[in-house]
C-alpha atoms as a PDB file:
ATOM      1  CA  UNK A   1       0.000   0.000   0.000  1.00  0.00           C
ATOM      2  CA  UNK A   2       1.451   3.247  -1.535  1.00  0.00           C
ATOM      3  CA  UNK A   3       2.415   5.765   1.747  1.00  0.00           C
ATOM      4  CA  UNK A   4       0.011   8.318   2.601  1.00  0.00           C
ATOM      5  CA  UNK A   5       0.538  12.163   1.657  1.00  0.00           C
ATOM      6  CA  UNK A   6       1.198  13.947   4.701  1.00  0.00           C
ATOM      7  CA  UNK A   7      -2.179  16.076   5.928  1.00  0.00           C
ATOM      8  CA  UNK A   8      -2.276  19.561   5.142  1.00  0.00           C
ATOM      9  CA  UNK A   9      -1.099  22.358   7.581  1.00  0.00           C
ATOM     10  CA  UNK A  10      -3.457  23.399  10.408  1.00  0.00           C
ATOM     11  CA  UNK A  11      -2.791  27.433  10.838  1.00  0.00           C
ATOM     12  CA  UNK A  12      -4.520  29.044  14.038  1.00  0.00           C
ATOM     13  CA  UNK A  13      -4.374  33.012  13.839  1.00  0.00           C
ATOM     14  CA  UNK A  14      -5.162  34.686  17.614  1.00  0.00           C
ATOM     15  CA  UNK A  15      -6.148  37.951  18.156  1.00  0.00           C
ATOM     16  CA  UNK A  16      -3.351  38.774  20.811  1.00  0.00           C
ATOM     17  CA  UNK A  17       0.230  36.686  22.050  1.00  0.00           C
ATOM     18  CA  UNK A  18      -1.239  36.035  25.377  1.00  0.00           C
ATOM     19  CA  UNK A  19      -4.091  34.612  23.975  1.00  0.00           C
ATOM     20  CA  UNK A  20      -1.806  32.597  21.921  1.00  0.00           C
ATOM     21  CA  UNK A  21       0.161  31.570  24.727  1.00  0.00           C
ATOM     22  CA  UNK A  22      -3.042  30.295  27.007  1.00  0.00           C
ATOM     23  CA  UNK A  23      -4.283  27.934  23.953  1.00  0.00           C
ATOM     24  CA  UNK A  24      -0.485  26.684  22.980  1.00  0.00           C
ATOM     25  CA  UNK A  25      -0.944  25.226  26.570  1.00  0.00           C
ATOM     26  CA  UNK A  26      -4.335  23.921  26.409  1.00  0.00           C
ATOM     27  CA  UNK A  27      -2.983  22.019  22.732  1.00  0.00           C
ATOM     28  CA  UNK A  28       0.193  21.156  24.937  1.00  0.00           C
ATOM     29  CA  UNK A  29      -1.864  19.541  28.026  1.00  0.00           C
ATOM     30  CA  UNK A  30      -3.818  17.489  25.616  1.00  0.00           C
ATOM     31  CA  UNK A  31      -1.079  16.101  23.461  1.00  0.00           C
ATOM     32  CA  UNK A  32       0.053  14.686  26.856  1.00  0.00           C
ATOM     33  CA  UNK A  33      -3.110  13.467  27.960  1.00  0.00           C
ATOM     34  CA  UNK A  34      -2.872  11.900  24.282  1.00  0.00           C
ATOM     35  CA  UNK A  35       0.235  10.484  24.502  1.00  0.00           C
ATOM     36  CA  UNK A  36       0.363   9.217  27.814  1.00  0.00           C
ATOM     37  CA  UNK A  37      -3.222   7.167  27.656  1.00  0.00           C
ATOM     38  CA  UNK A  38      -1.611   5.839  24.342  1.00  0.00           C
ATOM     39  CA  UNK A  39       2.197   5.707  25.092  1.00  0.00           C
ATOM     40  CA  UNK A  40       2.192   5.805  28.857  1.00  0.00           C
ATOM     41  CA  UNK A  41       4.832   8.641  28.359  1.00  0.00           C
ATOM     42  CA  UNK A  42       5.175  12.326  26.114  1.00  0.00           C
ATOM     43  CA  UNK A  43       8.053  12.642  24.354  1.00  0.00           C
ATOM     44  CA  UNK A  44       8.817  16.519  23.491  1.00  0.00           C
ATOM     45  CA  UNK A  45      11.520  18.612  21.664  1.00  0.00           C
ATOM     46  CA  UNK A  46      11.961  22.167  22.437  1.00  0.00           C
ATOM     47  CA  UNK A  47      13.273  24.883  20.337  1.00  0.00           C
ATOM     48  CA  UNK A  48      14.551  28.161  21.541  1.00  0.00           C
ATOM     49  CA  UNK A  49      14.057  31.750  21.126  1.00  0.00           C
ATOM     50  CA  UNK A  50      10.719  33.295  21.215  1.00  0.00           C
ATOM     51  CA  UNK A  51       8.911  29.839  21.110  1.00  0.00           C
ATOM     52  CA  UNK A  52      10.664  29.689  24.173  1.00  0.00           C
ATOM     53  CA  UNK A  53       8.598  32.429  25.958  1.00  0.00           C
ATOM     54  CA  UNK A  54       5.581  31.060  24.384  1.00  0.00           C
ATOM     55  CA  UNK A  55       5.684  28.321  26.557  1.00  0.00           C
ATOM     56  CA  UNK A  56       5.117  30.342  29.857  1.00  0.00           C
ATOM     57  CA  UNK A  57       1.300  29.859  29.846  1.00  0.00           C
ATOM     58  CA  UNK A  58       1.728  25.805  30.899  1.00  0.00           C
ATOM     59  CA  UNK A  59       3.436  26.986  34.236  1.00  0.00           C
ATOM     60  CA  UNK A  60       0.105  26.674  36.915  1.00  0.00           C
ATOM     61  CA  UNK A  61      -1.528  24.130  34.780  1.00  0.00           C
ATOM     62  CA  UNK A  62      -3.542  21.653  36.380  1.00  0.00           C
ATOM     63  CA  UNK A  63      -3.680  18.018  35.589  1.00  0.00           C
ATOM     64  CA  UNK A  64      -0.251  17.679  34.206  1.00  0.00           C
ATOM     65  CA  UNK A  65       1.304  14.544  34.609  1.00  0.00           C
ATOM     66  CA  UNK A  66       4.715  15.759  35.006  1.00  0.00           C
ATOM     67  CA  UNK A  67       6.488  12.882  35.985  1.00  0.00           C
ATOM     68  CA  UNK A  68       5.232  11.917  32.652  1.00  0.00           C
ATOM     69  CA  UNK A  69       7.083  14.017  30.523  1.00  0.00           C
ATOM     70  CA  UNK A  70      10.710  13.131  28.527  1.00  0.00           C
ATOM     71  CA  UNK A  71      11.982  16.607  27.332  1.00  0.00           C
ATOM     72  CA  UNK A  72      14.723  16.585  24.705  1.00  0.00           C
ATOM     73  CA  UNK A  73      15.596  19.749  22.413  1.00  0.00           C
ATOM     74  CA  UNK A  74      15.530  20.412  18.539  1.00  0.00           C
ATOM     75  CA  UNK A  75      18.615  21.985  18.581  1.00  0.00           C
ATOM     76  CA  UNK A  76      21.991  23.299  21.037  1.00  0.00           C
ATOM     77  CA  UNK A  77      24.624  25.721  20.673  1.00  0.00           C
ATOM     78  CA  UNK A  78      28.125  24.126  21.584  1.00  0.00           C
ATOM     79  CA  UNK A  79      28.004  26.420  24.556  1.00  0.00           C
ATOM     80  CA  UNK A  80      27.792  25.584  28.416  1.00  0.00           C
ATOM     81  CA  UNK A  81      24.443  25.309  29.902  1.00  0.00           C
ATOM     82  CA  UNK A  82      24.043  28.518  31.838  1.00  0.00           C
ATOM     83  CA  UNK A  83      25.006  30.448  28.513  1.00  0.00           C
ATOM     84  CA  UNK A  84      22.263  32.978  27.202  1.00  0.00           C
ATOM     85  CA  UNK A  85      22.961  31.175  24.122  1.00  0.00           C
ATOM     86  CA  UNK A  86      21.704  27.293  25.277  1.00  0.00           C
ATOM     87  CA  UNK A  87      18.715  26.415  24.421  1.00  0.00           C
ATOM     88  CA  UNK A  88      18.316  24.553  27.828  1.00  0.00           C
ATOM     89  CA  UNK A  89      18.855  28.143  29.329  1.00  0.00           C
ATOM     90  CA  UNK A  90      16.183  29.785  27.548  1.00  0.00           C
ATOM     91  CA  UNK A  91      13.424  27.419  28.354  1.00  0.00           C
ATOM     92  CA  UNK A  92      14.583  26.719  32.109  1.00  0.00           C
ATOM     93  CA  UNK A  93      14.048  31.020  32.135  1.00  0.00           C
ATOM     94  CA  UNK A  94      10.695  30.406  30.575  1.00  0.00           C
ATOM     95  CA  UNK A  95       9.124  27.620  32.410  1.00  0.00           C
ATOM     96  CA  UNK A  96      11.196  24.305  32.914  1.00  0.00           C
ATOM     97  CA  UNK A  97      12.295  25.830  36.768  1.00  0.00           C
ATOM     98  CA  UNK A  98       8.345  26.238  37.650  1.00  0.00           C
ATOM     99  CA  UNK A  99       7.453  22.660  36.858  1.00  0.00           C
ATOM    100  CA  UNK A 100       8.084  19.584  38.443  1.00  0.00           C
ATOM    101  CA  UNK A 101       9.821  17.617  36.201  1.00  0.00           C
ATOM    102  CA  UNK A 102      12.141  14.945  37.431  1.00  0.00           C
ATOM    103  CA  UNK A 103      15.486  16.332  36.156  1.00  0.00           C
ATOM    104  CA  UNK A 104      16.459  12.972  34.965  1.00  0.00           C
ATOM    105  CA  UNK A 105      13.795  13.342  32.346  1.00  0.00           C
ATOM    106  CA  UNK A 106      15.570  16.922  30.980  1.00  0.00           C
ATOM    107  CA  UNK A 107      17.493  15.557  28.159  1.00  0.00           C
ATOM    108  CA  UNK A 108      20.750  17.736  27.530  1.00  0.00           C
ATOM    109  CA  UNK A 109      23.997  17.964  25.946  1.00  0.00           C
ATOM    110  CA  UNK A 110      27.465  16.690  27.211  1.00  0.00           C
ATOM    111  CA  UNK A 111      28.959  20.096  28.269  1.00  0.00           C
ATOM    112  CA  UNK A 112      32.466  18.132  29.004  1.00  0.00           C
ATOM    113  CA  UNK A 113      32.083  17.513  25.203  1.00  0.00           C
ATOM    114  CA  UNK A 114      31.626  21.290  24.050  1.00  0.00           C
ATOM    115  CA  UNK A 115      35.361  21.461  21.925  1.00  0.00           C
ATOM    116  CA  UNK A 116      34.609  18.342  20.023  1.00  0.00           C
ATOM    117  CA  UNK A 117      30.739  19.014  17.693  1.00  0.00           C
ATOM    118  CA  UNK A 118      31.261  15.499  16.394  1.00  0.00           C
ATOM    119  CA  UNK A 119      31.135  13.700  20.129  1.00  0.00           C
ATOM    120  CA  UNK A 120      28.740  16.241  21.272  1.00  0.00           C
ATOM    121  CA  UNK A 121      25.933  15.245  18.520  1.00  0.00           C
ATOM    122  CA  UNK A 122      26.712  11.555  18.748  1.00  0.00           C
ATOM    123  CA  UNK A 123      26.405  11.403  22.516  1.00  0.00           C
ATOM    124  CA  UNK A 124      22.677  12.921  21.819  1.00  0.00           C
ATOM    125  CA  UNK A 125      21.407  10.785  19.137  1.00  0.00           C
ATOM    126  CA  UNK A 126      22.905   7.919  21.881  1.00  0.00           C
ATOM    127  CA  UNK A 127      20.797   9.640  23.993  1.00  0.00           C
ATOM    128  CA  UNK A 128      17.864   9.229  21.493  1.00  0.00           C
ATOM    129  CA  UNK A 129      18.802   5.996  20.449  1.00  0.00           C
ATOM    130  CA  UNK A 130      18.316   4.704  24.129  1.00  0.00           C
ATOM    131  CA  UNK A 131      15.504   6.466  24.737  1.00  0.00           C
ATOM    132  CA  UNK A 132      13.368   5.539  21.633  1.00  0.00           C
ATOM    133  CA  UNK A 133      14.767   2.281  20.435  1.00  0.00           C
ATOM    134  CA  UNK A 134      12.980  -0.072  23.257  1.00  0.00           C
ATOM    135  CA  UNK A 135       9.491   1.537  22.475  1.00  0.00           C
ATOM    136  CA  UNK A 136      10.173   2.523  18.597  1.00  0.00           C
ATOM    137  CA  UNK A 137      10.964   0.116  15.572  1.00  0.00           C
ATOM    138  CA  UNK A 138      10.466   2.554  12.927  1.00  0.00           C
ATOM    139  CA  UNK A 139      13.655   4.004  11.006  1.00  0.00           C
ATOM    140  CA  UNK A 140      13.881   7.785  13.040  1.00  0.00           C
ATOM    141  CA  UNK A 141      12.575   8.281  16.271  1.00  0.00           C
ATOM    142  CA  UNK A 142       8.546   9.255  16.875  1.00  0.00           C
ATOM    143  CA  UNK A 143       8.048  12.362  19.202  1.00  0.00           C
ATOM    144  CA  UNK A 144       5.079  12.880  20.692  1.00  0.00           C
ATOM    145  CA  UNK A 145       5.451  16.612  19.808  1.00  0.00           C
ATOM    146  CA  UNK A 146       7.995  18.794  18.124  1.00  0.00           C
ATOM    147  CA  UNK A 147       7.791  22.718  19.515  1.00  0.00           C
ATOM    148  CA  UNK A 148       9.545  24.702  16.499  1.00  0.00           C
ATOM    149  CA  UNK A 149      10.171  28.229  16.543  1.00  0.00           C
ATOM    150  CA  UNK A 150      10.688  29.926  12.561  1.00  0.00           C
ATOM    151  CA  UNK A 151      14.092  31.967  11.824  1.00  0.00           C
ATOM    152  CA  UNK A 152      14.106  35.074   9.572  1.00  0.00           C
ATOM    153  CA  UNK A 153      15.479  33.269   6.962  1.00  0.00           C
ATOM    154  CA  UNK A 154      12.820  30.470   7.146  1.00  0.00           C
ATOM    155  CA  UNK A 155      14.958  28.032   9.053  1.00  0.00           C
ATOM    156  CA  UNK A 156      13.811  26.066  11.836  1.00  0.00           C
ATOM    157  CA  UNK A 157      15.798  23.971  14.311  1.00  0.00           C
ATOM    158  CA  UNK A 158      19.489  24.379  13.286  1.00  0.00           C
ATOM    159  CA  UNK A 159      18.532  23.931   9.712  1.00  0.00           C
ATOM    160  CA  UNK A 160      18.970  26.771   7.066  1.00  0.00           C
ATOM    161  CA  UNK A 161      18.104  27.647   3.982  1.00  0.00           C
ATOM    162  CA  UNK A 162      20.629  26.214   1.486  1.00  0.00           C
ATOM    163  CA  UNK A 163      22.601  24.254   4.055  1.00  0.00           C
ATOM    164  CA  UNK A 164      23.567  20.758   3.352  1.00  0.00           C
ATOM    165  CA  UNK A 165      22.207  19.592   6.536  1.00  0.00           C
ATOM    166  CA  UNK A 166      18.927  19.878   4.635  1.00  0.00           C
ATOM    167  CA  UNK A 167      19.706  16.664   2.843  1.00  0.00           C
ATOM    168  CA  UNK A 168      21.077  14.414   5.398  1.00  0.00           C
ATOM    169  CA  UNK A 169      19.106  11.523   5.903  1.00  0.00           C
ATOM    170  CA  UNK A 170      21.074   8.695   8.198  1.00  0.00           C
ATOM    171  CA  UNK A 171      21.898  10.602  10.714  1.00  0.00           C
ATOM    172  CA  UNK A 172      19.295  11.987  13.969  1.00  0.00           C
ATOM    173  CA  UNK A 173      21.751  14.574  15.129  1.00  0.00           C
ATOM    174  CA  UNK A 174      23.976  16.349  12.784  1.00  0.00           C
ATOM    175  CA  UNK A 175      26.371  19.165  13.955  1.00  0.00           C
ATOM    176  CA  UNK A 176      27.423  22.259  12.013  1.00  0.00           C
ATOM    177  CA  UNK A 177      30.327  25.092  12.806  1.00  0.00           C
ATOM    178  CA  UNK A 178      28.799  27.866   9.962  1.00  0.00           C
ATOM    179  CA  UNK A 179      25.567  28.941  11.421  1.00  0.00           C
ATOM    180  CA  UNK A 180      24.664  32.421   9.784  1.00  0.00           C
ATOM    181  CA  UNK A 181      23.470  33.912  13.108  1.00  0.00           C
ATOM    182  CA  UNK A 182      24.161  33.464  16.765  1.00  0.00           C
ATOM    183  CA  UNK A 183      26.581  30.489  17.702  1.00  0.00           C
ATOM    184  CA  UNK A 184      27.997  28.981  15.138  1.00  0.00           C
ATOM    185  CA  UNK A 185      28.842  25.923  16.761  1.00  0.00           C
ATOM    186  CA  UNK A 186      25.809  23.807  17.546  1.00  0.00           C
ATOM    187  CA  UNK A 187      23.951  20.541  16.902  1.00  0.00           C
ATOM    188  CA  UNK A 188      20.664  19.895  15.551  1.00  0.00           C
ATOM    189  CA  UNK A 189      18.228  17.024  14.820  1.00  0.00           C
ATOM    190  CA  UNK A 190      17.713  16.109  11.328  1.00  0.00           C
ATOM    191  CA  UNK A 191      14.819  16.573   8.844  1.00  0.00           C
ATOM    192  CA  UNK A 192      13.667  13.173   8.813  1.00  0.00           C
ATOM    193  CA  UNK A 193      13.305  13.508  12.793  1.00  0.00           C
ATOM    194  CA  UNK A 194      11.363  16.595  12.161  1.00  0.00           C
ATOM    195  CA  UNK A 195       9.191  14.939   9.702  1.00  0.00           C
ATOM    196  CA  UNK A 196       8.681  11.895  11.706  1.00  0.00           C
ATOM    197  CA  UNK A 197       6.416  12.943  14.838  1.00  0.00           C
ATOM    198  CA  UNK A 198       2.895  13.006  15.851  1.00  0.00           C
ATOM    199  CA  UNK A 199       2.632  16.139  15.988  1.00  0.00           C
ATOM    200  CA  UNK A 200       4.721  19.772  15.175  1.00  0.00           C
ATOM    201  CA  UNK A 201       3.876  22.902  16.134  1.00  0.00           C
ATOM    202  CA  UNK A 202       5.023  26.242  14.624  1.00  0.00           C
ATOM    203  CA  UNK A 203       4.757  29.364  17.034  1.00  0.00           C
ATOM    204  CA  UNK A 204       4.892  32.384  15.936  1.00  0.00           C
ATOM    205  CA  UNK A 205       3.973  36.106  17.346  1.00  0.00           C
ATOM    206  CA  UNK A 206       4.536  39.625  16.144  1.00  0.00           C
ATOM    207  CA  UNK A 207       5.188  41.807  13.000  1.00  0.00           C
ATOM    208  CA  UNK A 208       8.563  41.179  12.462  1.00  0.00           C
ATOM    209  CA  UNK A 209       7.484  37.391  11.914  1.00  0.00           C
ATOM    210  CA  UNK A 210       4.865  38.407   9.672  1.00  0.00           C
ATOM    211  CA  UNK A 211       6.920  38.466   6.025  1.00  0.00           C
ATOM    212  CA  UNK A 212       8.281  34.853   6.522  1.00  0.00           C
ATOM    213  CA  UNK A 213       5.063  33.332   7.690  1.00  0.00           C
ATOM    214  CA  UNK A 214       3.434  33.822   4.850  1.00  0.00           C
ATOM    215  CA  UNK A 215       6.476  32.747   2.456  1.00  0.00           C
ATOM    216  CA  UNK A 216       6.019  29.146   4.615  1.00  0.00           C
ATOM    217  CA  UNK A 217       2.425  28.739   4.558  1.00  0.00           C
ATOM    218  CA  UNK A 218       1.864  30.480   1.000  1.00  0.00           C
ATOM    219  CA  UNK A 219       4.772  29.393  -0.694  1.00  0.00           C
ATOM    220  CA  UNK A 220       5.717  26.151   0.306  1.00  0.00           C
ATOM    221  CA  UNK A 221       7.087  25.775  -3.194  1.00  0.00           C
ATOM    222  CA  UNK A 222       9.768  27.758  -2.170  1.00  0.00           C
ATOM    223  CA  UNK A 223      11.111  24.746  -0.191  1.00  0.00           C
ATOM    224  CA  UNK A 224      11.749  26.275   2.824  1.00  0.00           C
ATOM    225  CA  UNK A 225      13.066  24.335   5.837  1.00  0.00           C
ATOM    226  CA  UNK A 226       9.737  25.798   8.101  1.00  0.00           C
ATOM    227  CA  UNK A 227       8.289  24.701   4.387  1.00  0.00           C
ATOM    228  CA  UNK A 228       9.742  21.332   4.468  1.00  0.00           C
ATOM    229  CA  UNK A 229       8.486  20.322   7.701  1.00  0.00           C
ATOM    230  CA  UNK A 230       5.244  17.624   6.878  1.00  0.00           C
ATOM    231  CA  UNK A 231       4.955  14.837   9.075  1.00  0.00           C
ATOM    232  CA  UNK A 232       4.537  11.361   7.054  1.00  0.00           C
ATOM    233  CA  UNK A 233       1.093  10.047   8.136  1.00  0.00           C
ATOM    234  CA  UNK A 234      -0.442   9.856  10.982  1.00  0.00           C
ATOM    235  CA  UNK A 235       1.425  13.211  11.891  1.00  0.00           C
ATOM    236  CA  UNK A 236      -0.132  16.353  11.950  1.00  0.00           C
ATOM    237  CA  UNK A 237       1.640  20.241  11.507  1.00  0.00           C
ATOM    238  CA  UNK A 238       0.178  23.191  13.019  1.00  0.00           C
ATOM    239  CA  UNK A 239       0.993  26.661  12.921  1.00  0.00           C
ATOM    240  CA  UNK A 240      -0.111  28.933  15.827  1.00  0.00           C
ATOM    241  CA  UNK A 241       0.209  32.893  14.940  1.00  0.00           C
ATOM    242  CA  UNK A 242      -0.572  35.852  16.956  1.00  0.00           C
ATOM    243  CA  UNK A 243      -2.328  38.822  14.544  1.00  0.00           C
ATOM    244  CA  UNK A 244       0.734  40.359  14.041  1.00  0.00           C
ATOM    245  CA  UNK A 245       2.609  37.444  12.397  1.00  0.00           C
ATOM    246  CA  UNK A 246      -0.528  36.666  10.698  1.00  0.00           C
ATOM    247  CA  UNK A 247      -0.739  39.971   9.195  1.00  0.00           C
ATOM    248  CA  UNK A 248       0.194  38.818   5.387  1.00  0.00           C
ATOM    249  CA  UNK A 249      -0.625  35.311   5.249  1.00  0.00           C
ATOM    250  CA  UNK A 250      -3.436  34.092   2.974  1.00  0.00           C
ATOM    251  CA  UNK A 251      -3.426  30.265   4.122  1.00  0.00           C
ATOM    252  CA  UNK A 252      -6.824  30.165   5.498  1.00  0.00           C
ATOM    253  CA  UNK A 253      -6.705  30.340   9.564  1.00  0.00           C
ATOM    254  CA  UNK A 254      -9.082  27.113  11.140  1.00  0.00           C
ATOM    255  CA  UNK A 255     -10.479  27.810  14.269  1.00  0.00           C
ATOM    256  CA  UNK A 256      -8.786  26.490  17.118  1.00  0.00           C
ATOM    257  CA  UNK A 257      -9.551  23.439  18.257  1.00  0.00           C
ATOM    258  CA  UNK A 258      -8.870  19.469  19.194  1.00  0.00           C
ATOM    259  CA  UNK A 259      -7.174  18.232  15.885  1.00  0.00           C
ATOM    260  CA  UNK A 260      -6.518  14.112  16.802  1.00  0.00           C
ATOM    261  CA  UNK A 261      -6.394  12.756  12.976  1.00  0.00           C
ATOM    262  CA  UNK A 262      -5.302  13.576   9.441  1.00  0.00           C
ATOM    263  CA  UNK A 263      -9.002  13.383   8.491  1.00  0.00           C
ATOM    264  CA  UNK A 264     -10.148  15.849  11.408  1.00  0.00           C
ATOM    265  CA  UNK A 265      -6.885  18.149   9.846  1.00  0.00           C
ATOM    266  CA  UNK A 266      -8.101  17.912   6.639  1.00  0.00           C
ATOM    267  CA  UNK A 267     -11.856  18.680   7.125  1.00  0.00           C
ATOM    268  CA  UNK A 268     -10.860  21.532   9.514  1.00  0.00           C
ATOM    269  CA  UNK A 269      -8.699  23.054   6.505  1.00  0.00           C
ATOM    270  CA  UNK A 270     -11.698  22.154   3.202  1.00  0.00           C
ATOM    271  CA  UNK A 271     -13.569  24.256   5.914  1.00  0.00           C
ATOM    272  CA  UNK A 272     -11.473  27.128   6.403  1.00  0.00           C
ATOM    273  CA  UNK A 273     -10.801  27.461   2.449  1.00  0.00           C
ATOM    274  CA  UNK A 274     -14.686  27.212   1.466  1.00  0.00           C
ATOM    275  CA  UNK A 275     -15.159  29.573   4.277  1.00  0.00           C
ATOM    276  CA  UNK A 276     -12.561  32.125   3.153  1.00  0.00           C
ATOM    277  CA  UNK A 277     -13.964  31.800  -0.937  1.00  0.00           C
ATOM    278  CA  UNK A 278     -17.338  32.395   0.303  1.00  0.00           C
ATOM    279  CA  UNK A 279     -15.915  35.941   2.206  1.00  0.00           C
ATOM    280  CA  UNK A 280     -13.950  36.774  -1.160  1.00  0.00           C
ATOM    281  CA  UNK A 281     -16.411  36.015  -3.383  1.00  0.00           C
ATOM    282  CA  UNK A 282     -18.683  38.473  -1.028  1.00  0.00           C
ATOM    283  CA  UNK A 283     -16.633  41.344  -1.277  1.00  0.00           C
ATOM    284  CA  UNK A 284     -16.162  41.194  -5.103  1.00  0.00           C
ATOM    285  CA  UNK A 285     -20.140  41.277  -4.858  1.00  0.00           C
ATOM    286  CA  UNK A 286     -20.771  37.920  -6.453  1.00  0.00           C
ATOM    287  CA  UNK A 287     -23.740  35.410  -5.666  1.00  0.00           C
ATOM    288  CA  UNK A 288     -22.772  32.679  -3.174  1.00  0.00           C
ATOM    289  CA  UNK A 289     -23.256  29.228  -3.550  1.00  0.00           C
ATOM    290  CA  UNK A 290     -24.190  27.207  -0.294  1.00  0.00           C
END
């Protein structure tokens, strides 16, 4: 039986960021519930940055199974821990120090390995490797959700535009010294991981966003890593946008809600585009069709 086409992207526009940030952790909480009453476990990949912030609304949450939880991250900088730069740092800030979370469970880098990028993304994908390979058969690993943050340049992860990282395919951790901005030293899981979980989730929020979010949702032809990012079936890809970022995008928003299956995704997104024709079709002053 011929592999399914991945389901189409699920975009959710909200009015203001802390509106966005309250339903990011409602979506959160019940990928969790999901996971756990399916897996026993939930599996998730942070990214840095602003998504980072973004995650301050699951801090006070109630009915979190904490203890639950195996947290792992997208990408690193070869930097230590405490650095402004880590991407451990940044979500420990945000909301990792307010939640009970065994730290056992808080996946991170080898600082001791920090002058050596090779060791440093081996000893992660080890890290993977043990995690997933008792509980996962399939070729890359299976998160239970992927929290991805999108770069000016449409990157995502540690993955940019043009780089030949793009096109690895055997490795789950790749490294790379030439990063355009920030560290250039860091590590980074791979496409295929990215395009292998249950579910990802975009976040983006304010103006400054606006310009590439519509190139990724608009223009996927482009190729874009952000673009690129289509989990193989049953995964699902969201995009959650404050009204600033969504300022210029045309991809028809879908109101938020519970999204379990690629048939729920892809009803939720026939809805949204029959629902956006019927508004343009309105204001050119033509006759709609029910």
């Amino acid at each position: 039986m011929p592999p399914q086409p991945p389901a189409p992207p699920v975009f959710y526009s909200f009015p203001t960021t802390d509106v966005l940030v309250d339903s990011l952790a409602n979506f959160v909480v019940k990928a969790q519930r999901d996971a756990v009453e399916k897996r026993g476990k939930f599996t998730i990949a942070l990214s840095r940055g602003s998504l980072a912030a973004n995650l301050r609304g699951l801090v006070g949450q109630e009915n979190v199974q904490w203890d639950k939880w195996e947290v792992f991250f997208c990408d690193e900088a070869a930097v230590p821990l405490e650095s402004e730069d880590s991407n451990y740092h940044s979500n420990i800030l945000s909301f990792l120090s307010d939640v009970p979370i065994p730290p056992s469970q808080i996946h991170t880098i080898d600082p001791s390995l920090l002058d050596d990028l090779e060791e440093l993304a081996d000893q992660y994908e080890k890290q993977l490797i043990s995690h997933f390979a008792a509980s996962n058969a399939a070729r890359y690993p299976t998160f239970d959700l992927m929290l991805l943050g999108i770069g000016i340049d449409g990157e995502t992860a540690s993955l940019f535009p043009g780089h030949e990282l793009l096109s690895e395919r055997d490795a789950w951790v790749a490294h790379l010294d030439d990063a355009p901005r920030g560290p250039k030293r860091r590590i980074t899981m791979t496409l295929p991981v990215l395009t292998h979980c249950y579910r990802a989730v975009f976040v983006v929020s304010g103006s400054e966003k606006a310009d590439m979010l519509h190139a990724v949702l608009d223009k996927p032809e482009e190729g874009l890593p952000c673009s690129r990012v289509r989990p193989a079936s049953p995964g699902l890809v969201f995009f959650f946008a404050d009204k600033d970022a969504a300022a210029q995008t045309q991809y028809p928003p879908t109101a938020f809600r519970w999204i379990d299956n690629e048939k729920e995704a892809k009803e939720a997104v026939e809805a949204a585009q029959r629902k956006l024709a019927r508004r343009l079709a309105e204001e050119r002053g033509e006759e709609v069709q029910e």
